Structure formats: structure tokens, C-alpha cells
Amino acid sequence: MQVLVIGSGYVGLVAIVGFAEAGHRVLGVDVDVSKIEQLKKGKSPIYEPGLEDLLSKHLASDAIRFSTEMRDGIATADAAFICVGTPQSEDGSADLQYVLACASEMGSAMSEQRTEDALPLIVVDKSTVPVGTASKVAATIRSRTDRAFEVVSNPEFLREGNAIEDFIYPDRIVIGCDTDFADGVMQALYGPLVKAAKEKLPNGGRWFRMDPQSAELTKYANNAMLALKISFINEIANLCEAVGADVDFVKVGIGADHRIGPFFINPGPGFGGSCFPKDLQALLKTGRENGLPLLSLNATVEANRNQKQVLARKVHLHYNVQPYDPFPLSGKCIAVLGLAFKAHTDDIRETVALELIGHLLQMGADIVVHDFEAIPNARKIFNDKINYSDSPIDACQNADAVIICTEWPQYAKIDLDRLASVMRSATMFDGRNLFRPEDMRAKGWTYHSIGRVSVYP
Ligand code: NAD
């Protein structure tokens, strides 16, 4: 089949290589000329495990092509996927300007390029969009063309850092559509991936057909539920610290209840990333518009705002920071390990690390950072205000303290004795609970983590 993917960012690029892997011919489109030039040479502008290998493989066989012009693919496409960004507007709602610009351009291109007897083009909203967007996209396209099409909602559930696996072996496909024809096209497109997922995963490849509104809401409800779980365990972790309990015990205790399950109940320094913060705001806005304040979601957002300061609060307490001192950390060197919002990605949008670094700089600290993939993105933000290091050990050279913000597995395997030997003081603030407090105490560290008592040498 012929697939057109508009927007070649995290979601679009993964869909491009994923559909090529499923045996389809794909044209990837983006308005960013330099991104398209890079992609044509097989270079991925983002880091995602396995992505660049698949990109090279399918460029070589001509299954994937790139262009800045959707017109280059609209005549022959069976389906056109909209994968452009939906950032947060000032009022919290999802900004649909890129999605609707895409729809408008698509309508014009269809008018010029598609013949009257062509089968209806299946236009797929893969961007995360509020309820009712499929109708808006349809109306926008209809205002530009009388060629046949149908708009389908197909939200994306990939996890950054695991995106290729998630796309190629999907646990579920959610399709919001009005006709059997559209469902049939989507089944043909995803067929090889669904088959592979069914063979590989116990509950993989489940197909959920529904109306477009329900599909649109499913994506937001999914992210909101995950965020709620994180905020809940973070608050329980804070309570553990206050009462002398250990969240590691509490989380396995509650995770063993099959109604709760062991997933997504790891405490941390608050969630960030490109999706949860904006998607939660967009869902709250939808609630307000419908007279429903979504109280649990409000609490989730509030709890996360508080949690994103947990590491800074621990630093304040440790150094006895006083409000009247303008630069209380002047002369202190702090190493920050991990900038990405989670491991195996270079995405630093809305991360805890960015906020924390900004705060520590204001307090006068010198900052050295390390990340396995996100340094180029961090340089664009901090330039020479902070120092960058190629290795975690080098980042901690002469540091007064190290803060772990991202759960890169390599950090958990770090040689703690060597790390202590290069630092001025063996002090760690571990936002990801990578180590056991009793081990850290035995090794002579001062160790602050989340939801467990601090230990001192
Ligand atoms: P992104 O910013 O990485 O990519 C968007 C791309 O669209 C950019 O490359 C941009 O240049 C391009 N673009 C914008 N307007 C265009 C146009 N008119 N024509 C062609 N290209 C255009 O964004 P992303 O992270 O891939 O997210 C895209 C959507 O998918 C968002 O709605 C997001 O919420 C959703 N989503 C993201 C993830 C994720 O993990 N990143 C997961 C699920 C859903």
C-alpha cells in the first residue's frame, strides 16, 4: 500500500519506518527543509533505539522516500497520516493550527492531484487531538476539495525510548472511524504489525474499532491515568519519608494486588516530557468546556508541580539554604546526570532536569551535566551557562554533589567507589532510586532518594 506521513518528528518518523517494515511504500513529509535533507541521507534528527538502522534499510530499498511537498504523494496514497505537533495554547487547550494547516494543504493537493474515480483517501489523525478534531479536519479538507475522503482517528501510544518496538509490535490499535471501508484500509495497513504483535506478545495486537470521538478521548484518558498513577505514588513516597516508611516496600505491597498491578508505580522527581504536561492541560480544558472540572486530574497536575521541586527541596535542606542569601550555592559544583525526561531518548521537553538546572544556576552553583543522548539538545538551551561532559565519572570530577535525574541503566551500574574518589564530597541526590540506601551508607555516601530515609556515612 502507499502511505503518506505528514510530520517527520518522533511520531511521524517512527510511523514512516514502521509502515515500511510492514511492507508498505511510504513518503515522509515535513516542512523543515534541513530535517528532510538529513533524513534523505539516512540520518535521524532524533535518537530512538533501532530507528536509524531501519531508516537506512528502507531508504536503500526505496520503500521510504522523503519530501517537503505532500503533493508528491497525495495522488497515489491509500492513507495520509497527520503526525504534526499539537502544543499547548495559552489557555491550556491543544493548539490545532498545525493539524488544520495540514488538512487545508491536503484538501488543495487532493483537488489538484486526485482523480474523481480514485478510492476515498483515508486521512488519519495520529497527532494527539481533542474530541471533535476529526470533524474539524474533515470540514477543513471539504472546504478545499470535492474528492472523496474519510477522516479516521488513530491515536498513537508509543513510548519514547521504546518507540520502534511499540510501533512494530503494538499492544493495541485504536481506530475511530465511521465506515467499514475505512476500517478495512486501516486493517490492511496494520495487518502485518498486528500479526507480529499477536505472535510476540501475550495480549498483543488487539484491535479496537470505535467512533472517532471515543478514539480521541481514549488517548487523553490513557495519558491522564498514567500521570495519575505517577502522582499518586510520588505523594505516597513523600509520606513515606515523613513517617519513616520505605516506598520500595509499599510499592511492591500494593503492586501485588492484581487490580493495581506493578507498573507505573515507581516514585520519581515528577513527570515531564512532551506529552503528559500538555495532554493533561488539554483534557482539563475539555472538561471545563463541558462543565466538568475533572478534580482528580487537577490534583494530579498540582501534585506533579510540587514533585518537580522535590530534588531542589532536598538540595536546600542539605546545604541549609537560607531565603535571605541571594547565591547560597556559590562556590559549589553540582553534577547532573541525565537530562532526558526518561531513559533511551534525547527528548528534553518539559524535563525535571531543565527546571532544576535553571534553579541551581540562580542559586549560584556551577553545573556540569552528562546524558547519553540529550547533550546536543541541552546545548541549544543552556549554551555556555553550564559545562558538558562525555562521561558520568568526568562530570562528577571535583563535584560537591551529584544529582540523578534520568534512569539511564548505565548510571545504576556506575562504580560508586570510583565516583566517590573523584568527587569533593560523596553526596548524591537520587531522583530515580537507582541504589539501595543501606549499600550507599556502607560505601560512605551521603544519599538522598525518593520515599526512603536519607543515609549518612
Ligand atoms: P514533533 O515536534 O517531534 O514533530 C512534529 C513534526 O511536524 C515536526 O518535524 C514539524 O516540522 C512537522 N510539521 C509541522 N507542521 C507541518 C506541516 N504543515 N507539514 C509537514 N510537517 C509539519 O512532535 P511529536 O513528538 O512527533 O508529536 C506529534 C504528535 O503526536 C503530537 O500531537 C503529540 O502529542 C503526539 N504524540 C507524541 C508522542 C511522543 O512520544 N512524542 C506519543 C504519542 C503521541
Coordinates of C-alpha atoms and ligand atoms in Angstrom, one line a residue:
M1 CA 0.0 0.0 0.0
Q2 CA 1.0 3.6 -0.4
V3 CA 1.3 5.7 2.8
L4 CA 1.8 9.4 3.2
V5 CA 3.1 10.6 6.6
I6 CA 2.9 14.3 7.2
G7 CA 5.3 15.5 10.0
S8 CA 8.5 13.5 10.4
G9 CA 9.1 14.1 14.2
Y10 CA 9.1 11.5 16.9
V11 CA 5.7 10.0 16.0
G12 CA 5.9 10.6 12.2
L13 CA 9.4 9.2 11.7
V14 CA 8.6 6.1 13.8
A15 CA 5.4 5.6 11.7
I16 CA 7.4 6.0 8.5
V17 CA 9.9 3.3 9.3
G18 CA 7.2 1.1 11.0
F19 CA 4.9 1.1 7.9
A20 CA 7.9 0.4 5.7
E21 CA 8.8 -2.5 7.9
A22 CA 5.2 -3.7 7.4
G23 CA 5.8 -3.9 3.7
H24 CA 4.3 -0.6 2.5
R25 CA 5.8 2.2 0.5
V26 CA 6.0 5.4 2.5
L27 CA 6.5 9.1 1.6
G28 CA 7.6 11.1 4.7
V29 CA 6.9 14.8 4.5
D30 CA 8.0 17.7 6.7
V31 CA 8.1 21.5 6.4
D32 CA 11.5 21.5 8.0
V33 CA 13.9 21.5 5.0
S34 CA 17.0 20.7 6.9
K35 CA 15.3 17.8 8.6
I36 CA 14.2 16.3 5.3
E37 CA 17.7 16.7 3.8
Q38 CA 19.2 14.9 6.9
L39 CA 16.6 12.2 6.6
K40 CA 17.3 11.6 2.9
K41 CA 20.9 10.8 3.9
G42 CA 19.7 8.3 6.4
K43 CA 20.4 10.5 9.5
S44 CA 17.8 10.6 12.1
P45 CA 17.3 14.0 13.8
I46 CA 16.1 12.2 16.9
Y47 CA 17.5 9.4 19.0
E48 CA 15.4 6.3 19.3
P49 CA 16.9 2.8 19.6
G50 CA 16.8 0.9 16.3
L51 CA 15.4 3.9 14.3
E52 CA 18.4 4.8 12.2
D53 CA 19.1 1.1 11.2
L54 CA 15.5 0.7 9.9
L55 CA 15.7 4.1 8.2
S56 CA 18.9 3.1 6.3
K57 CA 17.5 -0.3 5.4
H58 CA 14.2 1.1 3.9
L59 CA 15.9 4.1 2.2
A60 CA 18.2 1.6 0.4
S61 CA 15.2 -0.5 -0.9
D62 CA 13.3 2.7 -1.9
A63 CA 10.4 1.7 0.4
I64 CA 10.9 5.1 2.1
R65 CA 11.2 8.5 0.4
F66 CA 11.2 12.0 1.8
S67 CA 9.9 15.3 0.5
T68 CA 8.9 18.7 1.7
E69 CA 5.8 18.6 -0.5
M70 CA 2.8 16.4 0.4
R71 CA 1.7 16.9 -3.3
D72 CA 4.4 14.4 -4.2
G73 CA 2.4 11.6 -2.6
I74 CA -1.2 12.6 -2.4
A75 CA -2.2 11.3 -5.9
T76 CA -1.4 7.6 -5.1
A77 CA -1.8 7.5 -1.3
D78 CA -4.2 5.0 0.2
A79 CA -3.8 6.7 3.6
A80 CA -2.4 10.0 4.7
F81 CA -1.3 10.3 8.4
I82 CA -1.2 13.6 10.1
C83 CA 1.6 13.5 12.7
V84 CA 2.4 17.1 13.3
G85 CA 2.7 18.7 16.8
T86 CA -0.2 19.8 19.0
P87 CA 1.5 22.1 21.5
Q88 CA -0.3 23.7 24.5
S89 CA -2.0 27.0 23.8
E90 CA -2.0 29.8 26.4
D91 CA -5.4 28.7 27.7
G92 CA -4.3 25.1 28.1
S93 CA -6.1 23.7 25.0
A94 CA -4.3 21.8 22.3
D95 CA -3.1 24.2 19.6
L96 CA -4.6 22.8 16.4
Q97 CA -3.0 25.3 14.0
Y98 CA -0.5 22.7 12.5
V99 CA -3.1 20.0 12.2
L100 CA -5.6 22.3 10.4
A101 CA -2.9 23.8 8.2
C102 CA -2.0 20.3 7.2
A103 CA -5.7 19.5 6.5
S104 CA -6.0 22.6 4.4
E105 CA -3.0 21.9 2.4
M106 CA -4.2 18.3 1.9
G107 CA -7.5 19.5 0.6
S108 CA -5.8 21.7 -2.0
A109 CA -3.4 18.9 -3.0
M110 CA -6.3 16.4 -3.3
S111 CA -8.2 18.8 -5.6
E112 CA -5.2 19.1 -7.9
Q113 CA -3.8 15.6 -7.8
R114 CA -6.5 13.0 -7.2
T115 CA -8.8 11.8 -9.9
E116 CA -12.6 11.8 -9.5
D117 CA -12.8 8.0 -9.7
A118 CA -10.0 7.4 -7.1
L119 CA -11.0 5.5 -4.0
P120 CA -11.6 7.7 -0.9
L121 CA -8.4 8.8 0.7
I122 CA -8.2 7.7 4.3
V123 CA -6.9 10.8 6.3
V124 CA -5.6 9.6 9.7
D125 CA -5.3 11.9 12.7
K126 CA -2.4 10.4 14.6
S127 CA -1.5 13.6 16.4
T128 CA -3.0 13.7 19.9
V129 CA -6.1 15.9 19.4
P130 CA -9.1 16.9 21.4
V131 CA -12.5 15.4 20.9
G132 CA -14.2 16.8 17.8
T133 CA -10.9 17.3 15.8
A134 CA -11.7 14.6 13.2
S135 CA -14.8 16.6 12.3
K136 CA -12.8 19.9 12.1
V137 CA -10.2 18.2 9.9
A138 CA -13.0 16.8 7.6
A139 CA -14.6 20.2 7.3
T140 CA -11.3 21.9 6.5
I141 CA -10.5 19.4 3.8
R142 CA -14.1 19.5 2.4
S143 CA -13.8 23.3 2.1
R144 CA -10.9 22.8 -0.4
T145 CA -11.9 19.7 -2.4
D146 CA -14.8 17.6 -3.6
R147 CA -12.7 14.5 -3.9
A148 CA -13.7 11.5 -1.7
F149 CA -12.0 11.0 1.7
E150 CA -12.8 9.9 5.2
V151 CA -11.1 11.1 8.4
V152 CA -10.1 8.4 10.9
S153 CA -8.8 8.9 14.4
N154 CA -5.8 6.6 15.2
P155 CA -4.1 7.8 18.4
E156 CA -0.5 6.8 19.0
F157 CA 0.5 5.0 22.2
L158 CA 4.2 4.6 21.6
R159 CA 6.6 5.2 24.4
E160 CA 9.7 7.3 23.6
G161 CA 12.8 5.2 24.1
N162 CA 10.9 2.0 23.1
A163 CA 9.0 3.6 20.1
I164 CA 10.1 1.2 17.3
E165 CA 9.2 -1.9 19.3
D166 CA 5.9 -0.4 20.4
F167 CA 5.0 0.5 16.8
I168 CA 6.1 -2.8 15.2
Y169 CA 4.6 -4.9 18.0
P170 CA 1.6 -2.8 19.1
D171 CA -0.3 -3.9 22.2
R172 CA -3.4 -2.3 20.7
I173 CA -4.6 -0.3 17.8
V174 CA -7.4 2.1 18.4
I175 CA -9.4 3.1 15.3
G176 CA -12.1 5.8 15.4
C177 CA -14.0 5.6 12.1
D178 CA -17.5 5.7 10.6
T179 CA -17.3 3.2 7.8
D180 CA -16.2 -0.4 7.2
F181 CA -14.2 0.8 4.2
A182 CA -12.0 3.0 6.5
D183 CA -11.7 0.2 9.0
G184 CA -10.7 -2.2 6.2
V185 CA -7.9 0.1 4.9
M186 CA -6.6 0.5 8.4
Q187 CA -6.7 -3.3 8.9
A188 CA -4.8 -3.8 5.7
L189 CA -2.2 -1.2 6.7
Y190 CA -1.6 -2.5 10.2
G191 CA -2.2 -6.2 9.3
P192 CA 1.4 -7.3 9.3
L193 CA 2.2 -5.4 12.5
V194 CA -0.9 -6.8 14.3
K195 CA 0.0 -10.4 13.2
A196 CA 3.6 -9.9 14.5
A197 CA 2.3 -8.5 17.8
K198 CA -0.1 -11.3 18.3
E199 CA 2.7 -13.8 17.8
K200 CA 5.1 -12.0 20.2
L201 CA 3.0 -10.6 23.0
P202 CA 0.5 -12.4 25.2
N203 CA -2.2 -9.8 24.7
G204 CA -0.7 -8.0 21.7
G205 CA -2.2 -6.6 18.5
R206 CA -5.8 -6.1 19.9
W207 CA -8.0 -4.1 17.5
F208 CA -10.4 -1.6 19.0
R209 CA -12.8 0.0 16.5
M210 CA -14.9 2.8 17.9
D211 CA -16.4 6.2 16.9
P212 CA -13.8 9.0 16.3
Q213 CA -14.8 10.9 19.4
S214 CA -14.1 7.9 21.7
A215 CA -10.8 7.2 20.0
E216 CA -9.7 10.9 20.5
L217 CA -10.7 10.7 24.2
T218 CA -9.1 7.3 24.7
K219 CA -5.6 8.8 24.1
Y220 CA -6.1 11.6 26.6
A221 CA -7.7 9.3 29.2
N222 CA -4.7 6.9 28.8
N223 CA -2.1 9.6 29.5
A224 CA -4.2 11.0 32.3
M225 CA -4.5 7.6 34.0
L226 CA -0.7 7.0 33.8
A227 CA 0.0 10.5 35.1
L228 CA -2.4 9.9 38.0
K229 CA -0.6 6.7 38.9
I230 CA 2.8 8.5 39.0
S231 CA 1.5 11.5 41.0
F232 CA -0.2 9.1 43.5
I233 CA 2.9 7.1 44.2
N234 CA 5.0 10.3 44.4
E235 CA 2.8 11.6 47.1
I236 CA 2.9 8.3 48.9
A237 CA 6.7 8.4 48.6
N238 CA 6.7 11.8 50.3
L239 CA 4.5 10.5 53.1
C240 CA 6.9 7.5 53.5
E241 CA 9.8 10.0 54.1
A242 CA 7.7 11.9 56.7
V243 CA 6.7 8.8 58.7
G244 CA 9.9 6.8 58.3
A245 CA 8.4 4.2 55.9
D246 CA 10.1 2.8 52.8
V247 CA 8.3 3.3 49.5
D248 CA 10.2 0.3 48.0
F249 CA 8.2 -1.9 50.3
V250 CA 4.9 -0.1 49.9
K251 CA 5.1 -0.2 46.1
V252 CA 5.6 -4.0 45.9
G253 CA 2.9 -4.4 48.5
I254 CA 0.3 -2.6 46.5
G255 CA 1.7 -3.7 43.1
A256 CA 0.9 -7.3 44.1
D257 CA -2.8 -6.5 44.0
H258 CA -3.8 -7.6 40.5
R259 CA -6.3 -4.7 40.4
I260 CA -3.5 -2.3 40.8
G261 CA -0.5 -4.1 39.2
P262 CA 3.2 -3.4 39.5
F263 CA 3.5 -1.0 36.6
F264 CA 3.9 2.8 36.7
I265 CA 4.2 3.0 40.4
N266 CA 7.9 3.9 40.7
P267 CA 8.3 7.2 42.6
G268 CA 10.5 9.9 41.0
P269 CA 11.2 13.6 40.7
G270 CA 7.9 14.4 38.9
F271 CA 6.9 13.7 35.3
G272 CA 7.9 15.8 32.3
G273 CA 8.2 15.1 28.6
S274 CA 6.5 16.3 25.5
C275 CA 3.1 14.6 26.1
F276 CA 1.8 14.3 29.7
P277 CA 2.0 18.0 30.7
K278 CA 0.3 19.4 27.6
D279 CA -2.2 16.5 27.3
L280 CA -3.3 16.9 30.9
Q281 CA -3.9 20.6 30.3
A282 CA -5.8 19.9 27.1
L283 CA -8.0 17.3 28.9
L284 CA -8.7 19.7 31.7
K285 CA -9.7 22.3 29.2
T286 CA -12.1 19.8 27.5
G287 CA -13.6 19.1 31.0
R288 CA -14.1 22.8 31.7
E289 CA -15.7 23.4 28.4
N290 CA -18.2 20.6 29.2
G291 CA -18.9 21.8 32.8
L292 CA -16.8 19.0 34.3
P293 CA -13.8 20.2 36.3
L294 CA -12.0 16.7 36.4
L295 CA -11.0 17.0 40.0
S296 CA -8.6 14.0 40.1
L297 CA -6.8 15.4 37.1
N298 CA -6.4 18.8 38.7
A299 CA -4.9 17.1 41.7
T300 CA -2.5 15.1 39.5
V301 CA -1.2 18.3 37.9
E302 CA -0.9 20.0 41.3
A303 CA 0.9 17.1 42.8
N304 CA 3.3 17.0 39.9
R305 CA 4.0 20.7 40.2
N306 CA 5.0 20.1 43.8
Q307 CA 7.0 16.9 43.0
K308 CA 9.1 18.7 40.3
Q309 CA 10.6 20.7 43.2
V310 CA 11.4 17.7 45.4
L311 CA 15.0 17.5 44.4
A312 CA 15.6 21.2 44.8
R313 CA 14.0 21.0 48.3
K314 CA 16.4 18.2 49.2
V315 CA 19.3 20.3 48.0
H316 CA 18.1 23.3 50.0
L317 CA 17.8 21.2 53.1
H318 CA 21.2 19.5 52.7
Y319 CA 23.0 22.8 52.3
N320 CA 20.8 24.6 54.8
V321 CA 19.9 27.2 52.2
Q322 CA 18.5 30.4 53.7
P323 CA 16.0 32.6 51.9
Y324 CA 18.0 35.8 52.6
D325 CA 21.1 34.5 50.9
P326 CA 21.0 35.5 47.2
F327 CA 23.6 32.9 46.0
P328 CA 23.5 30.2 48.6
L329 CA 25.3 27.6 46.4
S330 CA 28.0 30.0 45.2
G331 CA 31.3 28.0 45.0
K332 CA 29.5 24.6 44.9
C333 CA 29.9 22.4 41.9
I334 CA 27.0 20.1 41.1
A335 CA 26.9 17.3 38.6
V336 CA 23.6 16.5 37.0
L337 CA 23.4 13.0 35.5
G338 CA 20.5 12.6 33.0
L339 CA 18.7 15.4 31.1
A340 CA 16.2 13.5 29.1
F341 CA 12.7 13.0 30.5
K342 CA 13.3 9.3 30.6
A343 CA 16.0 6.8 29.5
H344 CA 16.7 5.9 25.9
T345 CA 15.5 9.2 24.4
D346 CA 17.1 12.6 23.7
D347 CA 13.8 14.4 24.3
I348 CA 14.3 17.1 27.0
R349 CA 10.9 18.8 26.5
E350 CA 9.5 19.9 29.9
T351 CA 12.0 17.8 31.9
V352 CA 12.7 18.0 35.6
A353 CA 16.4 18.4 34.9
L354 CA 16.0 21.6 32.9
E355 CA 13.9 23.2 35.7
L356 CA 16.3 22.1 38.3
I357 CA 19.4 23.3 36.5
G358 CA 17.8 26.7 36.0
H359 CA 17.1 26.9 39.7
L360 CA 20.6 25.8 40.7
L361 CA 22.2 28.3 38.4
Q362 CA 20.1 31.0 40.0
M363 CA 21.4 29.9 43.4
G364 CA 25.0 30.4 42.1
A365 CA 26.0 26.8 41.6
D366 CA 28.4 25.7 38.9
I367 CA 26.8 22.9 36.9
V368 CA 28.3 20.0 34.9
V369 CA 25.9 17.7 33.0
H370 CA 26.0 14.3 31.4
D371 CA 23.5 12.5 29.3
F372 CA 23.9 9.6 26.9
E373 CA 21.9 11.2 24.1
A374 CA 20.5 14.6 25.1
I375 CA 23.5 16.8 25.3
P376 CA 23.1 18.4 21.8
N377 CA 19.5 19.4 22.7
A378 CA 20.7 20.8 26.1
R379 CA 23.4 22.9 24.4
K380 CA 20.7 24.6 22.4
I381 CA 19.1 25.8 25.7
F382 CA 22.0 26.4 28.1
N383 CA 24.8 27.3 25.7
D384 CA 27.9 28.0 27.8
K385 CA 26.0 28.7 31.1
I386 CA 26.8 25.1 32.1
N387 CA 29.5 22.6 31.4
Y388 CA 29.0 19.3 29.4
S389 CA 30.8 16.0 29.9
D390 CA 31.2 12.9 27.8
S391 CA 31.2 10.5 30.8
P392 CA 29.3 10.4 34.1
I393 CA 32.6 10.0 36.0
D394 CA 34.2 13.0 34.3
A395 CA 31.0 15.1 35.0
C396 CA 31.5 14.4 38.8
Q397 CA 35.2 15.3 38.9
N398 CA 35.6 17.7 41.9
A399 CA 31.8 17.9 42.3
D400 CA 30.3 18.7 45.7
A401 CA 27.2 16.6 44.9
V402 CA 25.7 14.6 42.1
I403 CA 22.0 14.6 41.2
I404 CA 20.5 11.8 39.2
C405 CA 17.5 13.0 37.1
T406 CA 17.1 10.2 34.4
E407 CA 17.1 6.4 34.9
W408 CA 19.7 5.6 32.3
P409 CA 20.5 1.9 33.2
Q410 CA 24.3 2.7 32.8
Y411 CA 24.0 5.0 35.9
A412 CA 22.8 2.2 38.0
K413 CA 25.9 0.2 37.1
I414 CA 28.4 3.0 37.9
D415 CA 31.4 2.2 40.0
L416 CA 30.3 4.1 43.2
D417 CA 33.8 3.8 44.9
R418 CA 35.5 5.4 41.8
L419 CA 32.8 8.0 41.7
A420 CA 33.3 8.9 45.3
S421 CA 37.0 9.1 44.8
V422 CA 36.8 11.8 42.1
M423 CA 34.3 14.0 44.0
R424 CA 35.0 16.6 46.6
S425 CA 32.2 15.1 48.7
A426 CA 30.4 11.7 48.2
T427 CA 26.9 13.2 48.2
M428 CA 24.1 12.0 46.0
F429 CA 20.5 13.2 45.3
D430 CA 19.0 10.2 43.5
G431 CA 15.7 11.2 41.8
R432 CA 15.3 7.7 40.4
N433 CA 16.1 5.4 43.4
L434 CA 18.8 3.6 41.4
F435 CA 20.7 2.5 44.6
R436 CA 19.8 0.9 47.9
P437 CA 20.2 3.3 50.9
E438 CA 22.0 0.6 53.0
D439 CA 24.6 0.0 50.3
M440 CA 25.2 3.7 50.0
R441 CA 25.7 4.0 53.7
A442 CA 28.1 1.1 53.7
K443 CA 30.1 2.8 51.0
G444 CA 30.3 6.1 52.9
W445 CA 27.9 8.2 50.9
T446 CA 25.5 10.8 52.0
Y447 CA 22.5 9.7 50.0
H448 CA 19.1 11.3 49.5
S449 CA 16.5 9.5 47.4
I450 CA 12.7 9.5 47.0
G451 CA 10.4 8.0 49.6
R452 CA 13.2 6.4 51.6
V453 CA 15.1 7.8 54.6
S454 CA 18.3 9.7 53.8
V455 CA 21.5 8.0 54.9
Y456 CA 24.8 9.5 56.1
P457 CA 28.2 7.9 56.4
Ligands
NAD1 P1 7.5 16.7 16.8 O1 7.5 18.1 17.2 O2 8.7 15.8 17.1 O3 7.2 16.5 15.2 C1 6.2 17.3 14.5 C2 6.8 17.5 13.1 O4 5.8 18.0 12.3 C3 7.9 18.5 13.1 O5 9.1 17.9 12.4 C4 7.4 19.7 12.3 O6 8.4 20.3 11.5 C5 6.4 18.9 11.4 N1 5.3 19.8 10.8 C6 4.6 20.8 11.4 N2 3.7 21.3 10.6 C7 3.8 20.6 9.4 C8 3.1 20.7 8.1 N3 2.2 21.6 7.9 N4 3.5 19.8 7.2 C9 4.5 18.9 7.4 N5 5.2 18.8 8.6 C10 4.8 19.7 9.6 O7 6.2 16.1 17.5 P2 5.9 14.6 18.0 O8 6.5 14.4 19.4 O9 6.2 13.7 16.9 O10 4.3 14.7 18.3 C11 3.4 14.8 17.2 C12 2.0 14.5 17.7 O11 2.0 13.1 18.2 C13 1.6 15.4 18.9 O12 0.2 15.6 18.8 C14 1.9 14.5 20.1 O13 1.1 14.9 21.2 C15 1.6 13.1 19.6 N6 2.2 12.0 20.3 C16 3.6 12.1 20.6 C17 4.2 11.1 21.2 C18 5.6 11.1 21.6 O14 6.1 10.3 22.4 N7 6.4 12.1 21.2 C19 3.5 9.9 21.5 C20 2.1 9.8 21.2 C21 1.5 10.9 20.5

